[in-house]
Coordinates of N, CA and C in Angstrom, one line a residue:
M1 N 14.5 -44.6 12.1 CA 13.5 -44.0 11.2 C 13.6 -44.7 9.9
R2 N 12.5 -45.0 9.3 CA 12.4 -45.6 8.0 C 12.9 -44.7 6.9
P3 N 13.6 -45.3 5.9 CA 14.1 -44.5 4.8 C 13.0 -43.6 4.1
A4 N 11.8 -44.1 4.0 CA 10.7 -43.4 3.3 C 10.4 -42.2 4.1
T5 N 10.3 -42.3 5.5 CA 10.0 -41.2 6.4 C 11.1 -40.2 6.3
A6 N 12.3 -40.6 6.4 CA 13.5 -39.7 6.3 C 13.4 -38.9 5.0
A7 N 13.2 -39.6 3.9 CA 13.1 -38.9 2.6 C 12.0 -37.9 2.6
A8 N 10.9 -38.2 3.1 CA 9.7 -37.3 3.2 C 10.1 -36.1 4.0
L9 N 10.7 -36.3 5.2 CA 11.1 -35.1 6.0 C 12.1 -34.2 5.3
L10 N 13.1 -34.8 4.6 CA 14.0 -34.0 3.9 C 13.4 -33.2 2.8
G11 N 12.4 -33.9 2.1 CA 11.7 -33.2 1.1 C 10.9 -32.0 1.7
L12 N 10.3 -32.1 2.8 CA 9.6 -31.0 3.5 C 10.5 -30.0 3.9
A13 N 11.7 -30.3 4.4 CA 12.7 -29.4 4.8 C 13.1 -28.5 3.7
G14 N 13.2 -29.1 2.5 CA 13.5 -28.3 1.3 C 12.5 -27.3 0.9
L15 N 11.2 -27.6 1.2 CA 10.1 -26.8 0.9 C 10.1 -25.5 1.7
V16 N 10.5 -25.6 3.0 CA 10.4 -24.4 3.9 C 11.2 -23.3 3.3
P17 N 12.5 -23.4 2.9 CA 13.2 -22.2 2.4 C 12.5 -21.7 1.1
A18 N 12.1 -22.7 0.3 CA 11.4 -22.3 -1.0 C 10.2 -21.5 -0.7
A19 N 9.4 -21.9 0.3 CA 8.2 -21.2 0.7 C 8.5 -19.8 1.2
A20 N 9.6 -19.7 2.0 CA 10.0 -18.4 2.6 C 10.4 -17.4 1.5
V21 N 11.1 -17.9 0.5 CA 11.5 -17.1 -0.6 C 10.2 -16.6 -1.4
L22 N 9.3 -17.5 -1.6 CA 8.1 -17.1 -2.3 C 7.3 -16.2 -1.5
L23 N 7.1 -16.4 -0.2 CA 6.3 -15.5 0.6 C 7.0 -14.1 0.7
G24 N 8.4 -14.1 0.8 CA 9.1 -12.9 0.8 C 8.9 -12.0 -0.4
R25 N 8.6 -12.7 -1.5 CA 8.4 -11.9 -2.7 C 6.9 -11.5 -2.9
R26 N 6.0 -12.2 -2.2 CA 4.6 -11.9 -2.3 C 4.0 -11.1 -1.1
L27 N 4.6 -11.2 0.1 CA 4.2 -10.5 1.3 C 5.3 -9.7 1.8
V28 N 4.9 -8.5 2.3 CA 5.9 -7.5 2.8 C 5.3 -6.9 4.0
V29 N 6.1 -6.7 5.1 CA 5.7 -5.9 6.2 C 6.1 -4.5 6.1
V30 N 5.2 -3.6 6.3 CA 5.5 -2.1 6.1 C 5.1 -1.4 7.4
T31 N 5.9 -0.5 7.9 CA 5.6 0.3 9.0 C 5.1 1.6 8.6
V32 N 3.9 2.0 9.1 CA 3.3 3.3 8.7 C 4.0 4.4 9.4
R33 N 4.3 5.4 8.6 CA 5.0 6.7 9.2 C 4.1 7.8 8.8
G34 N 3.7 8.6 9.8 CA 2.9 9.8 9.6 C 1.4 9.5 10.0
V35 N 0.6 10.5 9.8 CA -0.8 10.5 10.2 C -1.8 10.6 9.0
S36 N -1.3 10.5 7.8 CA -2.2 10.7 6.6 C -3.3 9.7 6.5
M37 N -3.2 8.5 7.2 CA -4.3 7.5 7.1 C -5.0 7.4 8.4
A38 N -4.8 8.3 9.4 CA -5.5 8.2 10.6 C -7.0 8.5 10.4
P39 N -7.8 7.8 11.1 CA -7.6 7.0 12.3 C -7.4 5.5 11.9
A40 N -7.6 5.1 10.6 CA -7.5 3.7 10.2 C -6.1 3.1 10.5
Y41 N -5.1 3.9 10.2 CA -3.7 3.4 10.4 C -2.9 4.6 11.0
L42 N -2.3 4.3 12.1 CA -1.6 5.3 12.9 C -0.1 5.2 12.7
D43 N 0.6 6.3 13.0 CA 2.1 6.3 12.9 C 2.6 5.1 13.8
G44 N 3.5 4.3 13.2 CA 4.1 3.2 13.9 C 3.4 1.9 13.7
D45 N 2.1 1.9 13.2 CA 1.4 0.6 12.9 C 2.2 -0.1 11.9
R46 N 2.2 -1.5 12.0 CA 2.8 -2.3 11.0 C 1.7 -3.1 10.3
V47 N 1.8 -3.1 8.9 CA 0.8 -3.8 8.2 C 1.4 -4.8 7.2
L48 N 0.6 -5.8 7.0 CA 1.0 -6.9 6.0 C 0.5 -6.5 4.6
V49 N 1.4 -6.5 3.7 CA 1.1 -6.1 2.3 C 1.3 -7.2 1.3
R50 N 0.2 -7.5 0.5 CA 0.3 -8.5 -0.6 C 0.8 -7.8 -1.8
R51 N 1.9 -8.3 -2.4 CA 2.5 -7.7 -3.6 C 1.6 -8.0 -4.8
T52 N 0.9 -7.0 -5.2 CA 0.0 -7.1 -6.4 C -0.2 -5.8 -7.0
T53 N -0.6 -5.8 -8.2 CA -1.0 -4.5 -8.9 C -2.5 -4.4 -9.1
R54 N -3.2 -5.5 -8.8 CA -4.7 -5.5 -8.9 C -5.3 -4.6 -7.8
T55 N -6.1 -3.7 -8.1 CA -6.7 -2.8 -7.1 C -8.2 -2.6 -7.4
T56 N -8.9 -2.3 -6.3 CA -10.3 -1.9 -6.4 C -10.5 -0.6 -5.6
R57 N -11.5 0.1 -5.9 CA -11.9 1.3 -5.2 C -12.0 1.0 -3.7
G58 N -11.4 1.9 -2.9 CA -11.6 1.7 -1.4 C -10.4 0.9 -0.8
Q59 N -9.7 0.2 -1.6 CA -8.5 -0.6 -1.1 C -7.5 0.4 -0.6
V60 N -6.7 -0.1 0.5 CA -5.6 0.7 0.9 C -4.3 0.0 0.3
L61 N -3.5 0.9 -0.3 CA -2.3 0.5 -1.1 C -1.1 1.0 -0.4
V62 N 0.0 0.3 -0.6 CA 1.3 0.9 -0.4 C 1.9 1.2 -1.7
V63 N 2.3 2.4 -1.9 CA 2.8 2.9 -3.2 C 4.2 3.6 -3.0
E64 N 4.9 3.6 -4.1 CA 6.2 4.3 -4.0 C 6.0 5.8 -3.9
R65 N 6.8 6.4 -3.1 CA 6.8 7.8 -2.8 C 7.5 8.6 -4.0
P66 N 6.8 9.5 -4.6 CA 7.5 10.3 -5.7 C 8.6 11.2 -5.1
A67 N 9.7 11.3 -5.8 CA 10.7 12.2 -5.4 C 10.2 13.7 -5.5
V68 N 10.7 14.6 -4.7 CA 10.2 16.0 -4.8 C 10.5 16.7 -6.1
R69 N 11.7 16.6 -6.5 CA 12.1 17.4 -7.7 C 12.2 16.5 -9.0
T70 N 12.7 15.3 -8.8 CA 12.9 14.5 -10.0 C 11.8 13.6 -10.3
R71 N 10.7 13.6 -9.5 CA 9.5 12.7 -9.7 C 9.8 11.3 -9.2
W72 N 10.7 10.6 -9.9 CA 10.9 9.2 -9.5 C 12.4 8.9 -9.4
P73 N 12.8 8.2 -8.4 CA 14.3 8.0 -8.2 C 14.8 6.9 -9.2
G74 N 14.0 6.1 -9.8 CA 14.4 5.1 -10.7 C 13.2 4.4 -11.4
G75 N 13.5 3.3 -12.1 CA 12.4 2.6 -12.7 C 11.5 2.0 -11.7
P76 N 10.3 1.5 -12.2 CA 9.4 0.8 -11.3 C 10.0 -0.4 -10.7
L77 N 9.6 -0.8 -9.5 CA 10.1 -1.9 -8.8 C 9.7 -3.2 -9.5
P78 N 10.6 -4.1 -9.8 CA 10.3 -5.4 -10.5 C 9.4 -6.2 -9.5
A79 N 8.5 -7.0 -10.0 CA 7.6 -7.9 -9.2 C 8.4 -8.9 -8.5
T80 N 9.6 -9.2 -9.0 CA 10.5 -10.2 -8.3 C 11.4 -9.7 -7.3
A81 N 11.4 -8.4 -7.0 CA 12.3 -7.7 -6.1 C 12.2 -8.3 -4.7
G82 N 13.3 -8.5 -4.1 CA 13.3 -9.0 -2.7 C 13.2 -7.9 -1.7
A83 N 13.2 -8.4 -0.4 CA 13.0 -7.4 0.7 C 14.0 -6.3 0.7
R84 N 15.3 -6.7 0.4 CA 16.3 -5.7 0.5 C 16.1 -4.5 -0.6
T85 N 15.7 -4.9 -1.8 CA 15.4 -3.9 -2.8 C 14.2 -3.1 -2.4
V86 N 13.1 -3.7 -1.9 CA 12.0 -3.0 -1.4 C 12.3 -2.0 -0.4
G87 N 13.2 -2.4 0.6 CA 13.6 -1.6 1.7 C 14.4 -0.3 1.3
R88 N 14.9 -0.3 0.1 CA 15.7 0.8 -0.4 C 14.8 1.9 -0.9
R89 N 13.6 1.7 -1.1 CA 12.6 2.7 -1.7 C 11.8 3.3 -0.5
Q90 N 11.2 4.4 -0.8 CA 10.4 5.1 0.2 C 8.9 4.8 -0.3
W91 N 8.0 4.6 0.7 CA 6.7 4.2 0.4 C 5.7 5.0 1.1
L92 N 4.5 5.1 0.6 CA 3.3 5.8 1.1 C 2.2 4.8 1.3
I93 N 1.3 5.1 2.2 CA 0.1 4.3 2.3 C -1.1 5.2 2.0
K94 N -1.9 4.8 1.1 CA -3.1 5.6 0.6 C -4.2 4.7 0.2
R95 N -5.4 5.3 0.1 CA -6.6 4.6 -0.3 C -7.0 4.9 -1.7
V96 N -7.4 3.9 -2.5 CA -7.8 4.1 -3.9 C -9.1 4.8 -3.9
A97 N -9.1 6.0 -4.5 CA -10.4 6.8 -4.7 C -11.0 6.6 -6.1
A98 N -10.1 6.3 -7.1 CA -10.6 6.1 -8.5 C -9.6 5.3 -9.3
L99 N -10.2 4.5 -10.2 CA -9.4 3.6 -11.0 C -9.4 4.1 -12.5
P100 N -8.6 3.6 -13.4 CA -8.6 4.0 -14.8 C -10.0 3.9 -15.3
G101 N -10.4 5.0 -16.0 CA -11.8 5.1 -16.6 C -12.8 5.7 -15.7
D102 N -12.6 5.7 -14.4 CA -13.5 6.3 -13.5 C -13.6 7.8 -13.6
P103 N -14.7 8.5 -13.3 CA -14.7 9.9 -13.2 C -13.7 10.4 -12.1
V104 N -13.0 11.5 -12.4 CA -12.1 12.1 -11.4 C -12.9 12.5 -10.2
P105 N -12.6 12.2 -9.0 CA -13.3 12.6 -7.8 C -13.4 14.1 -7.6
E106 N -14.5 14.6 -7.2 CA -14.8 16.0 -7.0 C -13.7 16.7 -6.1
V107 N -13.2 16.0 -5.1 CA -12.2 16.5 -4.2 C -10.9 16.9 -5.0
M108 N -10.6 16.1 -6.0 CA -9.4 16.3 -6.8 C -9.7 17.5 -7.8
L109 N -10.9 17.5 -8.3 CA -11.2 18.6 -9.3 C -11.2 20.0 -8.7
S110 N -11.5 20.1 -7.4 CA -11.5 21.4 -6.8 C -10.1 21.9 -6.5
T111 N -9.1 21.1 -6.6 CA -7.7 21.5 -6.2 C -6.8 21.5 -7.5
S112 N -7.4 21.3 -8.7 CA -6.5 21.2 -9.9 C -7.2 22.0 -11.0
S113 N -6.5 22.0 -12.1 CA -7.1 22.6 -13.3 C -7.9 21.6 -14.1
L114 N -8.2 20.4 -13.6 CA -9.0 19.4 -14.2 C -10.5 19.8 -14.3
G115 N -10.9 20.7 -13.4 CA -12.3 21.1 -13.3 C -12.7 22.1 -14.3
L116 N -12.3 21.9 -15.5 CA -12.7 22.8 -16.6 C -14.0 22.5 -17.2
P117 N -14.7 23.5 -17.8 CA -16.0 23.2 -18.4 C -16.0 22.0 -19.4
G118 N -17.0 21.3 -19.5 CA -17.1 20.2 -20.5 C -17.4 18.9 -19.7
P119 N -17.3 17.8 -20.5 CA -17.6 16.5 -19.8 C -16.7 16.2 -18.6
P120 N -17.2 15.5 -17.6 CA -16.3 15.2 -16.5 C -15.1 14.4 -16.9
P121 N -13.9 14.8 -16.5 CA -12.7 14.1 -16.8 C -12.6 12.7 -16.2
R122 N -11.9 11.8 -16.9 CA -11.8 10.5 -16.4 C -10.3 10.2 -16.0
V123 N -10.1 9.2 -15.2 CA -8.8 8.8 -14.8 C -8.2 8.1 -16.0
P124 N -7.0 8.5 -16.4 CA -6.3 7.9 -17.6 C -5.9 6.4 -17.3
D125 N -5.8 5.7 -18.4 CA -5.3 4.3 -18.3 C -4.0 4.3 -17.6
G126 N -3.7 3.3 -16.8 CA -2.5 3.1 -16.1 C -2.3 4.0 -14.9
S127 N -3.3 4.7 -14.5 CA -3.2 5.7 -13.4 C -4.3 5.4 -12.4
L128 N -4.1 6.0 -11.2 CA -5.0 5.9 -10.1 C -5.1 7.2 -9.4
V129 N -6.2 7.4 -8.7 CA -6.4 8.6 -7.8 C -6.3 8.0 -6.4
L130 N -5.3 8.5 -5.6 CA -5.0 8.0 -4.3 C -5.2 9.1 -3.3
L131 N -5.9 8.9 -2.2 CA -6.2 9.9 -1.2 C -5.9 9.3 0.2
G132 N -5.4 10.2 1.1 CA -5.2 9.8 2.5 C -6.6 10.0 3.2
D133 N -6.8 9.2 4.3 CA -8.0 9.3 5.0 C -8.1 10.5 5.9
N134 N -6.9 11.2 6.1 CA -6.8 12.3 6.9 C -6.4 13.5 6.0
P135 N -7.3 14.1 5.3 CA -6.9 15.1 4.2 C -6.1 16.2 4.7
Q136 N -6.2 16.7 5.9 CA -5.4 17.8 6.4 C -4.0 17.5 6.5
H137 N -3.6 16.2 6.6 CA -2.3 15.8 6.8 C -1.8 14.8 5.8
S138 N -2.4 14.9 4.6 CA -2.0 13.9 3.6 C -1.5 14.6 2.3
V139 N -0.4 14.1 1.8 CA 0.1 14.5 0.5 C -0.3 13.4 -0.4
D140 N -1.2 13.7 -1.4 CA -1.8 12.6 -2.2 C -2.1 13.1 -3.6
S141 N -3.1 12.5 -4.3 CA -3.4 12.9 -5.7 C -3.9 14.4 -5.8
R142 N -4.4 14.9 -4.7 CA -4.7 16.3 -4.7 C -3.5 17.2 -4.9
H143 N -2.3 16.7 -4.6 CA -1.1 17.5 -4.7 C -0.2 17.0 -5.9
F144 N -0.2 15.7 -6.1 CA 0.7 15.3 -7.2 C 0.0 14.7 -8.4
G145 N -1.3 14.8 -8.4 CA -2.1 14.3 -9.6 C -2.3 12.8 -9.6
F146 N -2.5 12.3 -10.9 CA -2.7 10.9 -11.1 C -1.5 10.1 -10.7
Y147 N -1.7 9.0 -10.2 CA -0.6 8.2 -9.7 C -0.4 7.0 -10.6
P148 N 0.9 6.7 -11.1 CA 1.1 5.6 -12.0 C 0.9 4.2 -11.3
A149 N 0.0 3.4 -11.9 CA -0.3 2.1 -11.3 C 0.9 1.2 -11.2
E150 N 1.9 1.5 -12.0 CA 3.1 0.7 -12.0 C 4.0 0.9 -10.8
R151 N 3.7 1.9 -10.0 CA 4.4 2.3 -8.8 C 3.8 1.7 -7.5
V152 N 2.8 0.8 -7.7 CA 2.1 0.2 -6.5 C 2.9 -1.0 -6.0
L153 N 3.2 -1.0 -4.7 CA 3.9 -2.2 -4.1 C 2.9 -3.3 -3.9
G154 N 1.7 -2.9 -3.3 CA 0.7 -3.9 -3.1 C -0.4 -3.4 -2.2
T155 N -1.4 -4.3 -1.9 CA -2.5 -4.0 -1.1 C -2.3 -4.4 0.4
V156 N -2.8 -3.5 1.3 CA -2.7 -3.9 2.7 C -3.7 -5.0 3.0
V157 N -3.2 -6.1 3.5 CA -4.0 -7.2 3.9 C -4.7 -7.0 5.2
R158 N -3.8 -6.6 6.2 CA -4.3 -6.4 7.6 C -3.2 -5.8 8.4
P159 N -3.6 -5.2 9.5 CA -2.6 -4.8 10.5 C -2.0 -6.0 11.2
L160 N -0.8 -5.9 11.7 CA -0.2 -7.1 12.4 C -0.6 -7.0 13.8
R161 N -0.5 -8.2 14.5 CA -0.9 -8.3 15.9 C -0.2 -7.3 16.8
A162 N 1.1 -7.1 16.6 CA 1.8 -6.2 17.5 C 1.2 -4.8 17.4
A163 N 0.8 -4.4 16.3 CA 0.1 -3.1 16.1 C -1.2 -3.1 16.8
C164 N -1.9 -4.2 16.7 CA -3.3 -4.3 17.3 C -3.2 -4.4 18.8
A165 N -2.1 -4.8 19.4 CA -2.1 -5.1 20.8 C -2.5 -3.9 21.6
M166 N -2.3 -2.7 21.1 CA -2.6 -1.4 21.9 C -3.8 -0.7 21.3
R167 N -4.6 -1.4 20.4 CA -5.7 -0.7 19.8 C -7.0 -1.5 20.1
R168 N -8.1 -0.8 20.2 CA -9.4 -1.4 20.3 C -10.4 -0.7 19.3
D169 N -10.2 -1.0 18.1 CA -11.1 -0.3 17.1 C -11.4 -1.3 16.0
E170 N -12.2 -0.8 15.0 CA -12.6 -1.7 13.9 C -11.5 -2.1 13.0
V171 N -10.4 -1.4 12.9 CA -9.2 -1.8 12.1 C -8.7 -3.1 12.6
C172 N -8.6 -3.3 13.9 CA -8.1 -4.5 14.5 C -9.2 -5.5 14.9
G173 N -10.4 -5.2 14.5 CA -11.5 -6.1 14.8 C -11.9 -6.0 16.3
G174 N -11.6 -4.9 17.0 CA -12.0 -4.7 18.3 C -11.3 -5.6 19.3
R175 N -10.2 -6.3 18.9 CA -9.5 -7.2 19.7 C -8.3 -6.7 20.4
G176 N -8.1 -5.4 20.3 CA -6.8 -4.9 20.9 C -6.7 -5.0 22.4
G177 N -5.6 -4.8 22.9 CA -5.4 -4.8 24.4 C -5.6 -3.5 25.0
P178 N -5.2 -3.3 26.2 CA -5.4 -2.0 26.9 C -4.7 -0.9 26.2
G179 N -5.3 0.3 26.1 CA -4.6 1.4 25.5 C -5.7 2.3 24.9
P180 N -5.2 3.4 24.4 CA -6.2 4.4 23.9 C -6.9 3.9 22.6
S181 N -8.2 4.2 22.5 CA -8.9 3.9 21.3 C -8.8 5.1 20.3
T182 N -8.9 4.8 19.1 CA -8.8 5.9 18.1 C -10.1 6.3 17.5

């Protein structure tokens, strides 16, 4: 092998670990637990999540689960946190119903004291309204109010192939294998 070729291969070999570290900090695989997002995401589905705080209405997010009594177990997760640190937290998967400055959705007004007379309330800066697709089985903004945007892990990019192998629906592009449809 020529020295130039060997040097190029060694240089590429050094990029692979660096790329893995960068991807590990930007992409995370999360397993869905529960039925709050059914039928779009089912218990046991695995999804690829892009670590970002940029959100739009209708996007599906993975967000930190609030603690029952203390609200939050610690500070927000740093953007540079690795997989081990991410794995130590508990996560929820929910859809963005409203962004900062948006009117508070009617479904949230009917279950809170926000539906007072006067101009329609707006979502405060730094907050989101998050709702599950399956409202009868979802604990979301109807229960815990506005959600701090700083507690977002990222946006769901897509379900992973292993999860799609048993599904034949629009979430997986209709390409699933044999199995029940949702």
